[in-house]
Short mmCIF file of C-alpha atoms in Angstrom, two decimals:
data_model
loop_
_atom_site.label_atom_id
_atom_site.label_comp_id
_atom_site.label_asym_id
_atom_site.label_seq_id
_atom_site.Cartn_x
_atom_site.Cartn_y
_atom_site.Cartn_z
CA UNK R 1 -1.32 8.90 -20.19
CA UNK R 2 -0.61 12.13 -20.37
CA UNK R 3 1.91 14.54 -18.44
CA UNK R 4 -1.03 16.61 -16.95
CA UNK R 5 -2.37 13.43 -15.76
CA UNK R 6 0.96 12.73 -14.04
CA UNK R 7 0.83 15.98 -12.64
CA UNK R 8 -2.45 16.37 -10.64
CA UNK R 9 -2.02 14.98 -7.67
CA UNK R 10 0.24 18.48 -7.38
CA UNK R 11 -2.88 20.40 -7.77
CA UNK R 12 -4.56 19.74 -4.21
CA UNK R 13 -4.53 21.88 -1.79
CA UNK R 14 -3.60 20.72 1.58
CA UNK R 15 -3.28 22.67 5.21
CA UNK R 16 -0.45 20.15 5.77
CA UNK R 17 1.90 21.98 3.49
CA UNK R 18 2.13 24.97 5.35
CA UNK R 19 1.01 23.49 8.92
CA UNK R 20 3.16 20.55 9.14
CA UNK R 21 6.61 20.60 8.47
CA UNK R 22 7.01 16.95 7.35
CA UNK R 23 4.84 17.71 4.35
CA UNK R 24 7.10 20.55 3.39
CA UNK R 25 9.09 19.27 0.06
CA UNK R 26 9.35 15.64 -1.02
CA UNK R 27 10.64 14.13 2.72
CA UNK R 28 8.79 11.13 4.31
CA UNK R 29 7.91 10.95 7.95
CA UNK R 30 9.83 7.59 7.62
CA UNK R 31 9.92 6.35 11.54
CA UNK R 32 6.17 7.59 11.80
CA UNK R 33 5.03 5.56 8.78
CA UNK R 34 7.11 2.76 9.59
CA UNK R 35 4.91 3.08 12.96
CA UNK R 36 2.07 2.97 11.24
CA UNK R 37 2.80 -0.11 9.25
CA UNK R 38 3.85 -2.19 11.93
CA UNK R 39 0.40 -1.25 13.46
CA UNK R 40 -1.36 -2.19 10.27
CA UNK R 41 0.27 -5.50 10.02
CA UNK R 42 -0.24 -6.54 13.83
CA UNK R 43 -4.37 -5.65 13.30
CA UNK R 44 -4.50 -7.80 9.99
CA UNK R 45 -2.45 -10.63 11.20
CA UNK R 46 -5.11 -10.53 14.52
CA UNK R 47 -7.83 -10.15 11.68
CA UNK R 48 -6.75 -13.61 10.02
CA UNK R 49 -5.67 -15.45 12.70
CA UNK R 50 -9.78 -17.25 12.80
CA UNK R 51 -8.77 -18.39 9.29
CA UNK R 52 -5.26 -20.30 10.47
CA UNK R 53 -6.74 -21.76 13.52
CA UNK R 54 -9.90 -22.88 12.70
CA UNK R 55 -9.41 -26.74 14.07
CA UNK R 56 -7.58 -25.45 17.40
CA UNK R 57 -9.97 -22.56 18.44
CA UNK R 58 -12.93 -25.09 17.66
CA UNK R 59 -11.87 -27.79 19.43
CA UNK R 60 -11.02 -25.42 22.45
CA UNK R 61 -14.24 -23.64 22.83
CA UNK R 62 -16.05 -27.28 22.17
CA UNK R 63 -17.69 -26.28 18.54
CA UNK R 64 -17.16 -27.71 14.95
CA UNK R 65 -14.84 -25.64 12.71
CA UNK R 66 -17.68 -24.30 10.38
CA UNK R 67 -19.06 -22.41 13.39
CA UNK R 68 -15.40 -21.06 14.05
CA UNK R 69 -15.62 -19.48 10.73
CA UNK R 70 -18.57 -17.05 11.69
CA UNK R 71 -15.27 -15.32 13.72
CA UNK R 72 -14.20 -14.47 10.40
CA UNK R 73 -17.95 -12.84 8.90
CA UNK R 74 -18.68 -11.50 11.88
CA UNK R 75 -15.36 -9.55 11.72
CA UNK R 76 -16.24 -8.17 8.44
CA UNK R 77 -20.11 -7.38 8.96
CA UNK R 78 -18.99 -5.31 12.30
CA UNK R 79 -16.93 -3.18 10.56
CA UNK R 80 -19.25 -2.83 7.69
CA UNK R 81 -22.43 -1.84 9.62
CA UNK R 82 -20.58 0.21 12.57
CA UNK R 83 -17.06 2.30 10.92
CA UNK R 84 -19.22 5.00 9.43
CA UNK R 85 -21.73 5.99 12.82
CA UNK R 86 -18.53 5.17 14.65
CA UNK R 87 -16.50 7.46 12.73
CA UNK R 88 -19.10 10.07 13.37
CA UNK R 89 -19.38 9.69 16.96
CA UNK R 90 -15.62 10.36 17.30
CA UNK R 91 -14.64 13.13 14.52
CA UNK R 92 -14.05 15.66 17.22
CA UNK R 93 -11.06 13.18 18.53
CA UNK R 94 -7.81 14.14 17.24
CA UNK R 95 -6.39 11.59 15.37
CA UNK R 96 -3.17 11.37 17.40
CA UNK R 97 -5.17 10.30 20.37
CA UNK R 98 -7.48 8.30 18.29
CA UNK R 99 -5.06 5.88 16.48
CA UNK R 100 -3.48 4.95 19.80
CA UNK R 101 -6.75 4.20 21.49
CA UNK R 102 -8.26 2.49 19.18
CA UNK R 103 -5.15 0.00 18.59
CA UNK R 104 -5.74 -0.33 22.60
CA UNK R 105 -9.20 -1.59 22.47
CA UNK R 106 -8.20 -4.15 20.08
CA UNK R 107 -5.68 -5.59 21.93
CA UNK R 108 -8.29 -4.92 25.27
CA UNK R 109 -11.40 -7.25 23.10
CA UNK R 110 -8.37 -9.51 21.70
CA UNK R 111 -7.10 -10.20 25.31
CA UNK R 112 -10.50 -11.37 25.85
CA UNK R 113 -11.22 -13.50 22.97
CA UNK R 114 -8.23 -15.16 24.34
CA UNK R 115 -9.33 -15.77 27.67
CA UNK R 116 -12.93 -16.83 26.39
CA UNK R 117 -14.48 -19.84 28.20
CA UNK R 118 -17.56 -20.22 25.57
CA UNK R 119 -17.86 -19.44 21.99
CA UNK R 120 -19.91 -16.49 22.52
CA UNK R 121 -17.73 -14.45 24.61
CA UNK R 122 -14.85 -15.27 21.98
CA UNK R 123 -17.73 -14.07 19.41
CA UNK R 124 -18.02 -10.52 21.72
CA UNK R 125 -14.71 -10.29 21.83
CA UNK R 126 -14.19 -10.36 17.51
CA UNK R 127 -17.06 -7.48 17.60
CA UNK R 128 -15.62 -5.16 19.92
CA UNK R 129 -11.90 -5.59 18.25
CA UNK R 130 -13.31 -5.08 14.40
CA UNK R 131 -15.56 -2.43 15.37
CA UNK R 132 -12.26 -0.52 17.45
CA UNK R 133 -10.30 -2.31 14.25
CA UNK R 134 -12.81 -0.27 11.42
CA UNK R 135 -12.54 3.27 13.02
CA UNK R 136 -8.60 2.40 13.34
CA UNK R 137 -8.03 2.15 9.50
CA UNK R 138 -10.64 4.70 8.45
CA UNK R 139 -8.56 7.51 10.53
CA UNK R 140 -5.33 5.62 9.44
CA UNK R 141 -5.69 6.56 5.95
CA UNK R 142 -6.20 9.95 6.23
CA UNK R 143 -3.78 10.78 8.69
CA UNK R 144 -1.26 9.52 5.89
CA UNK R 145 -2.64 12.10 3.54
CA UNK R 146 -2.44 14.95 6.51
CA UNK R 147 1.24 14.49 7.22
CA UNK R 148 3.15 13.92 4.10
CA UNK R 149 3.13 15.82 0.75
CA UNK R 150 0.04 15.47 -2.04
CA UNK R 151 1.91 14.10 -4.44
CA UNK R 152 3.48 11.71 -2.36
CA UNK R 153 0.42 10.51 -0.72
CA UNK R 154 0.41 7.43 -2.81
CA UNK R 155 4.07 6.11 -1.47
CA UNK R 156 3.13 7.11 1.80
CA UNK R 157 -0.04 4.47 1.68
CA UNK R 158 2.05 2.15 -0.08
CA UNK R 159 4.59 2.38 2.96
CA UNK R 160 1.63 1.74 5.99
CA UNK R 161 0.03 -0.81 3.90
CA UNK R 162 2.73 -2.62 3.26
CA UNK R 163 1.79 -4.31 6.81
CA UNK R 164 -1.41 -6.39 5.96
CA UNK R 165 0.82 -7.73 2.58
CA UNK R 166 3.32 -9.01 5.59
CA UNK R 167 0.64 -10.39 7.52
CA UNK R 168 0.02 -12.66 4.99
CA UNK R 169 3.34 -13.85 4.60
CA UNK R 170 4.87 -13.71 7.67
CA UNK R 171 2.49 -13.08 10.71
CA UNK R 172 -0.36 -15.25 9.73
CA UNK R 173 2.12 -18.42 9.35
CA UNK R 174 3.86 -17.46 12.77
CA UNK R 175 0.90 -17.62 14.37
CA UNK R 176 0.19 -21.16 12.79
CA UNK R 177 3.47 -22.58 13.58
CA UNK R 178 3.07 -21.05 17.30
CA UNK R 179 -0.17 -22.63 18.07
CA UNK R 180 1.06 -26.11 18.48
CA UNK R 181 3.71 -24.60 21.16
CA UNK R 182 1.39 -22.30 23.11
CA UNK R 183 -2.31 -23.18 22.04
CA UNK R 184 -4.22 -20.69 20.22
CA UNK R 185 -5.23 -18.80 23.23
CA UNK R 186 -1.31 -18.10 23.73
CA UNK R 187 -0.95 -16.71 20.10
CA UNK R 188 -4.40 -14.37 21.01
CA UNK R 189 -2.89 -13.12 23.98
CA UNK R 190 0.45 -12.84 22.44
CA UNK R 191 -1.05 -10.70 19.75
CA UNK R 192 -2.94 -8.90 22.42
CA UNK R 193 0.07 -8.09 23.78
CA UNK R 194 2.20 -7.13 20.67
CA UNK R 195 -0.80 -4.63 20.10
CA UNK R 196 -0.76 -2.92 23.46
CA UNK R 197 3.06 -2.03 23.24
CA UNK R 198 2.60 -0.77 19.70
CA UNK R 199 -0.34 1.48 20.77
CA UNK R 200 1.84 2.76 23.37
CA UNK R 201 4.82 3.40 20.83
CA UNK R 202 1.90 5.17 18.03
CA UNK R 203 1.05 7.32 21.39
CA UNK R 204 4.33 8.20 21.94
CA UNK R 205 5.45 8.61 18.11
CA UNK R 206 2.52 10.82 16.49
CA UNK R 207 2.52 14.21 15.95
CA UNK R 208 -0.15 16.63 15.86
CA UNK R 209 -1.21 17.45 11.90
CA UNK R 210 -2.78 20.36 13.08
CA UNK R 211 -6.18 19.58 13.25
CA UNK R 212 -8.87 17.09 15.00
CA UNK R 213 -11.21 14.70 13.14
CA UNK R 214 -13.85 17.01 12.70
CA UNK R 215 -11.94 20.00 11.69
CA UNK R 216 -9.44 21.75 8.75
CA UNK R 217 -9.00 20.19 5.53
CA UNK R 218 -7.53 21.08 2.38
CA UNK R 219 -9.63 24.06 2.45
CA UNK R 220 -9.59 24.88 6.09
CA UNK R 221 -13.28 24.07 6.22
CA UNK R 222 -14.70 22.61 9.62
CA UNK R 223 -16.52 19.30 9.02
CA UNK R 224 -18.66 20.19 11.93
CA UNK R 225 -19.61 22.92 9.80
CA UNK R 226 -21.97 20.41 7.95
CA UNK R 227 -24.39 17.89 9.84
CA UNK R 228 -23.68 15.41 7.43
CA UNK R 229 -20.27 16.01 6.34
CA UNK R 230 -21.39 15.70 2.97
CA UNK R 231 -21.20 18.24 -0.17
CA UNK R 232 -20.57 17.52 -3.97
CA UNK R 233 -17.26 15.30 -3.60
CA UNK R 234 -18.80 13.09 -1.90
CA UNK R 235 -20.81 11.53 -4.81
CA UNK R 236 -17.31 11.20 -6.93
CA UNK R 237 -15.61 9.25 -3.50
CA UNK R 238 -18.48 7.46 -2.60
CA UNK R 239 -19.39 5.80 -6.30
CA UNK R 240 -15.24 4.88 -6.76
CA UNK R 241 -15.40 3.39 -3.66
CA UNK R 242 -18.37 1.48 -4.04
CA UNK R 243 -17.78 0.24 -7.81
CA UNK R 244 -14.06 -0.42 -6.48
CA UNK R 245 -16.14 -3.06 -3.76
CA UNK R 246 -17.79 -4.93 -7.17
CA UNK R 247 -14.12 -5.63 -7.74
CA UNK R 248 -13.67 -6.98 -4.43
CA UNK R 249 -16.47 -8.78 -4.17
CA UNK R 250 -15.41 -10.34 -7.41
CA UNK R 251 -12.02 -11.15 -6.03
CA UNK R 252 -13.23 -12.71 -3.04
CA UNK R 253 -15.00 -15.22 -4.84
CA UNK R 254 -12.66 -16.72 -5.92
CA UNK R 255 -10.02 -16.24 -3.30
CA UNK R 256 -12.33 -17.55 -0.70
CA UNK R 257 -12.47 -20.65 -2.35
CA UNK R 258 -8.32 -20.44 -4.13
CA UNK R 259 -7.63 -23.83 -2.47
CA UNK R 260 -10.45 -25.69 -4.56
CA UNK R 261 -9.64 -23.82 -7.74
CA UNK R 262 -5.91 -25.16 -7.53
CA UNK R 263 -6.36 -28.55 -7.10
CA UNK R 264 -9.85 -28.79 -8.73
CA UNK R 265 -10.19 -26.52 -11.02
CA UNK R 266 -6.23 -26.15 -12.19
CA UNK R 267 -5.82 -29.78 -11.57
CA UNK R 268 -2.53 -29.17 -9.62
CA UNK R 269 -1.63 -31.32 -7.19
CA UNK R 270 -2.05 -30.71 -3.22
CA UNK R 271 1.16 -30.64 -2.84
CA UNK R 272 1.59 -27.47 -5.42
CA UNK R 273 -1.02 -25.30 -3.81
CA UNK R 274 1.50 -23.91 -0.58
CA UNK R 275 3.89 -22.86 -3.70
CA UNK R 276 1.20 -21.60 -5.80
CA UNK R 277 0.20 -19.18 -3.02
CA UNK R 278 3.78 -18.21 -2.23
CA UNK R 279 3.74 -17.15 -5.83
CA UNK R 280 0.28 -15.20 -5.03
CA UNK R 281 2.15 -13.88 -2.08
CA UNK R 282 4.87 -12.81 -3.40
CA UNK R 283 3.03 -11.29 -6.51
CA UNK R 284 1.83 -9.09 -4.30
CA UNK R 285 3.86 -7.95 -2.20
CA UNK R 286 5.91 -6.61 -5.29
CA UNK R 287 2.19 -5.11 -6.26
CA UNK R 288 2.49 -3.58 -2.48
CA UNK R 289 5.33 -1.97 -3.34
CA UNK R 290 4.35 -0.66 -6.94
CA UNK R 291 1.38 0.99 -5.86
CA UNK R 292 2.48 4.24 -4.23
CA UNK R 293 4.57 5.24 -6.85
CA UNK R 294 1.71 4.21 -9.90
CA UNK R 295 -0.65 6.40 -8.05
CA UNK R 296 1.06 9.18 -7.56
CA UNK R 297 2.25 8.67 -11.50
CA UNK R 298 -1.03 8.20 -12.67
CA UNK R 299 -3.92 8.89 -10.47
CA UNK R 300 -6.74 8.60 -12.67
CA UNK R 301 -5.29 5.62 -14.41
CA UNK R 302 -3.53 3.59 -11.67
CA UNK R 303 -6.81 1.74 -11.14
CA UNK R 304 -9.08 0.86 -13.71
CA UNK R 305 -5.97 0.06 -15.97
CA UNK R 306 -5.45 -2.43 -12.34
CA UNK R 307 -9.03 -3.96 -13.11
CA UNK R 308 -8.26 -4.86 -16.69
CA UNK R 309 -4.98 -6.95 -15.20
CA UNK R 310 -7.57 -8.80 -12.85
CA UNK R 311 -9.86 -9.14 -15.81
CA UNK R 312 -7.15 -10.51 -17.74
CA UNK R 313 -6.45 -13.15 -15.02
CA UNK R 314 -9.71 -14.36 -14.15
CA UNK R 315 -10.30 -15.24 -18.17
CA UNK R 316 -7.69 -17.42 -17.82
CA UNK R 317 -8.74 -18.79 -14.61
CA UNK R 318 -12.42 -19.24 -16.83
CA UNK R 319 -10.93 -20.56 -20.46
CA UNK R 320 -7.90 -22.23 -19.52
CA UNK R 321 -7.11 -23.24 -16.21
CA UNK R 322 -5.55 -26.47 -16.91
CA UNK R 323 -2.88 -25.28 -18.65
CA UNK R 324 -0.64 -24.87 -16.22
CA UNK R 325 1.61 -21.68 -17.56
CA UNK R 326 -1.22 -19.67 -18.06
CA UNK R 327 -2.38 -20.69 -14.77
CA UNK R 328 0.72 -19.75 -13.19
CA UNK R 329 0.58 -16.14 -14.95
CA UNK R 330 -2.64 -16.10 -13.67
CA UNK R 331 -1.88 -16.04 -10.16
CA UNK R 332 1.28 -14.10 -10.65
CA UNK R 333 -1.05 -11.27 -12.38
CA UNK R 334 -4.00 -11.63 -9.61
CA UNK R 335 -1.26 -11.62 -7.21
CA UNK R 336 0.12 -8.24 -8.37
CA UNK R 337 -3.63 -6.64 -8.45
CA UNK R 338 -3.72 -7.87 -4.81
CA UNK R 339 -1.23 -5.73 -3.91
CA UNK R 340 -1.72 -2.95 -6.10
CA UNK R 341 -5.72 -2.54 -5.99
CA UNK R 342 -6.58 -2.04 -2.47
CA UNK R 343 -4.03 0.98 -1.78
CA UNK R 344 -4.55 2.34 -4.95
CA UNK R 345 -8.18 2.80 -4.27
CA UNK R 346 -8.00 4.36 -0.67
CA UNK R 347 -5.48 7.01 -2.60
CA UNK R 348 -7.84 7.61 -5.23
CA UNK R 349 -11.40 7.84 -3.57
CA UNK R 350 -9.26 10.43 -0.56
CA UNK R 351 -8.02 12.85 -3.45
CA UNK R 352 -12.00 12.75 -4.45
CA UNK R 353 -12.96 13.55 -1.50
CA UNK R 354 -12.80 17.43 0.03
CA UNK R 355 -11.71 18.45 3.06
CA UNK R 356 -15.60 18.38 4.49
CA UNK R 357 -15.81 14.80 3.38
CA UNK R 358 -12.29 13.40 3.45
CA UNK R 359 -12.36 11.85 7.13
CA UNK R 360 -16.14 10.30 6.07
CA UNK R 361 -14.37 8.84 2.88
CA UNK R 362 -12.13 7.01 5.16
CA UNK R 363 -14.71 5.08 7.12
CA UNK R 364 -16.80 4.45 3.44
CA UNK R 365 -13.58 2.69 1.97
CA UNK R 366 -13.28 1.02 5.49
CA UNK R 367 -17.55 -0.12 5.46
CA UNK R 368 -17.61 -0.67 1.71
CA UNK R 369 -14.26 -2.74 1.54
CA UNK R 370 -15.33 -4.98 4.70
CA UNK R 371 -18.81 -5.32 2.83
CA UNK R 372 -17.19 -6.50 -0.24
CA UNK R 373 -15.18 -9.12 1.42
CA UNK R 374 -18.22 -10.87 3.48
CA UNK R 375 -20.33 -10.63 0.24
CA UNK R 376 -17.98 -12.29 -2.22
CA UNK R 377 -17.04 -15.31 -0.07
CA UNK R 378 -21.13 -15.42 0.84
CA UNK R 379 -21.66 -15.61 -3.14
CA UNK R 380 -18.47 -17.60 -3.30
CA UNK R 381 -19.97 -20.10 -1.09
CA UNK R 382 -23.52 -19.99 -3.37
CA UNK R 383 -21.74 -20.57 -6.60
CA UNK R 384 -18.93 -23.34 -5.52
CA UNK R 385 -22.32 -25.68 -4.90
CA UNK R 386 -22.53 -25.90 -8.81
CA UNK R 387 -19.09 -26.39 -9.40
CA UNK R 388 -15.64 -24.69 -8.40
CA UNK R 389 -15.52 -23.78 -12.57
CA UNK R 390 -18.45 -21.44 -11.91
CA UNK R 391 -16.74 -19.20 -9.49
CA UNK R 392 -14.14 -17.82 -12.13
CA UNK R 393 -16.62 -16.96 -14.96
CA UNK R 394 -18.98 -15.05 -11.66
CA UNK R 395 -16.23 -13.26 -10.36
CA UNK R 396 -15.22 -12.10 -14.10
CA UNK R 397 -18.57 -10.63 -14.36
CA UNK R 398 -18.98 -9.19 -11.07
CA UNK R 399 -15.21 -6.89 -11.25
CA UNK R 400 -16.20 -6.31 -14.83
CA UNK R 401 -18.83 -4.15 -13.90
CA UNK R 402 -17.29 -2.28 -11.05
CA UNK R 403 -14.46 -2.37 -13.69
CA UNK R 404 -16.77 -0.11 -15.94
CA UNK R 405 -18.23 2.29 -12.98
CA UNK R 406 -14.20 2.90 -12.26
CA UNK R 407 -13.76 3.83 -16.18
CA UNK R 408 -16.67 5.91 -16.19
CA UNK R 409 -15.49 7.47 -12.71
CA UNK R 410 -11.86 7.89 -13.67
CA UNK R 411 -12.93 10.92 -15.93
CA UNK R 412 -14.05 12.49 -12.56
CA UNK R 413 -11.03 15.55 -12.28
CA UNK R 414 -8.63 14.35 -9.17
CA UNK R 415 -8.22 17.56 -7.33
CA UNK R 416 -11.11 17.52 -4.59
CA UNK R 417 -15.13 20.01 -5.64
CA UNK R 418 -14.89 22.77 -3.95
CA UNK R 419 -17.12 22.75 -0.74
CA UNK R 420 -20.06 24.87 -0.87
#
């Protein structure tokens, strides 16, 4: 890698640097993006909760745990079909209104899912929060990029999403141990209420970048100058993002379906697999916090060398899983891609994307992302019927090729095409 490489990310133009003062020099908006991360753990751990409560919020709502689980694709295939036209529908919004109210709506729908006498008003209730939930984190992401520096867009990320890596390890398993206190409707409506005072704080604690959904840009152009927000960077944004889903898809495979490859697969005892996925955890977390400064180090490189370490892991999840140290490195190097992948690709497909486009980029990665998630654990659930050692050798295929779009892609220059 070279030092022009390192340099790029220098090379984009942004309003922010002369029309907000907290992307003047190399200062981070630290209170604001410590906001922001609290806000983007709170709507993950509400995203996984389904997956920790499965038994309690069946047995409540008088339905069999496998039905429970369609909380969890339906979640996934809202925000898929509905954060791009929703995204449209509210680009003239300025983001510092936006944030706030959409973090409200959440916590409105998961108030309800709470109270829920039947399955299908807890069912209404998941739609309404992930559709709120996917226009939430496609403005989310670009707001980052409005109000700090270019080159220190990647740490920013790295800072808000930092929240969902916490989810995992902290607010999903509070929520666990909590249900057998207060019942799972108490740990929705606790949630619910943990969202509503931090969409009260984001309303209080934003400031203005300058511009509304629909407007400015690197460039100062007016998305609303465009029906379609769309011009020649979107191509670039749009392919990353989509081949960066083929690696998704591949890791949700497997990770759907982690538990069965431990003890199955591995042939590690049950009582291994809660310290196997601390490990996991762990691993990424530390990826977490790697990612913001790789990208910003190397933004063309940052992800597809990221691929080749999930590569690496899933062959030895395929050739050798029973040997249990190159198992564990395994996990410890899918762990670290966990952490490292998804914020490295939301960095890289918003310096693709122009100032026209950038705001639509956020809701793709938001669509294609969800997409790639309910897809992998469907083909997941296809392939385990033939045998848990199939889903390794699948999902090693599957990021492969989005692994090889991503090379191809990579040679796409960083700073954003010029809008027509």
């Amino acid at each position: 890698m070279t030092d022009t490489d390192a340099r790029e990310p220098t090379r984009i133009p942004t309003a922010t640097t002369t029309s907000n003062p907290s992307s003047t020099g190399h200062a981070l908006p630290w209170a604001t993006l410590i906001a922001l991360s609290f806000s983007t753990f709170a709507t993950v751990t509400v995203e996984m909760l389904p997956s920790g409560l499965l038994p309690q919020i069946g047995g409540g709502l008088g339905v069999e745990p496998a039905v429970v689980g369609g909380l969890v694709t339906a979640w996934a295939l809202t925000i898929a079909v509905t954060s791009m036209p929703l995204v449209r529908v509210t680009r003239n919004v300025r983001r510092t209104r936006l944030l706030p109210a959409a973090l409200a709506v959440v916590a409105a729908a998961v108030l309800a899912t709470s109270l829920a006498p039947t399955f299908e008003i807890a069912l209404a209730g998941r739609i309404v929060s992930a559709a709120a939930h996917g226009v939430f984190w496609a403005v989310i992401v670009v707001y980052v990029s409005e109000i700090v520096a270019p080159d220190r867009i990647g740490r920013a990320l790295a800072i808000v999403l930092a929240g969902p890596a916490v989810a995992g390890l902290v607010g999903l398993p509070i929520g666990a141990a909590l249900v057998d206190v207060v019942g799972w409707r108490g740990v929705f409506g606790g949630a619910s209420a943990i969202l509503a005072v931090t969409a009260i704080a984001l309303a209080l604690i934003l400031t203005d970048p300058g511009r509304t959904i629909g407007g400015g840009g690197s460039s100062g152009v007016d998305e609303r100058a465009s029906d379609s927000g769309w011009d020649r960077s979107a191509m670039a944004s749009t392919g990353t993002a989509l081949a960066g889903t083929l690696v998704l898809l591949g890791h949700f495979v497997v990770f759907t379906y982690i538990s069965m490859i431990v003890t199955d697969a591995a042939r590690f005892g049950s009582g291994s697999l809660a310290i196997l996925l601390a490990v996991f955890g762990a691993a990424g977390a530390v990826g977490v916090t790697a990612s913001g400064w790789l990208s910003d180090r190397w933004p063309r490189a940052t992800v597809p060398a990221t691929v080749l370490v999930l590569l690496t892991a899933f062959v030895i999840v395929t050739v050798a899983p029973t040997v249990p140290v190159l198992f564990v490195i395994a996990i410890v190097l899918w762990g670290l891609v966990s952490g490292v992948f998804p914020p490295a690709m939301q960095v890289r497909v918003l310096r693709l994307a122009s100032a026209r486009f950038r705001t639509a980029a956020g809701g793709v990665v938001v669509a294609t992302f969800n997409l790639g998630v309910a897809a992998g654990a469907a083909l997941g659930g296809v392939v385990v019927g033939s045998g848990v050692d199939r889903l390794a050798p699948v999902a090693l295929v599957v990021a492969a090729v989005g692994g090889v779009a991503l090379v191809l892609l990579a040679r796409v220059g960083t700073a954003p095409v010029p809008s027509p």
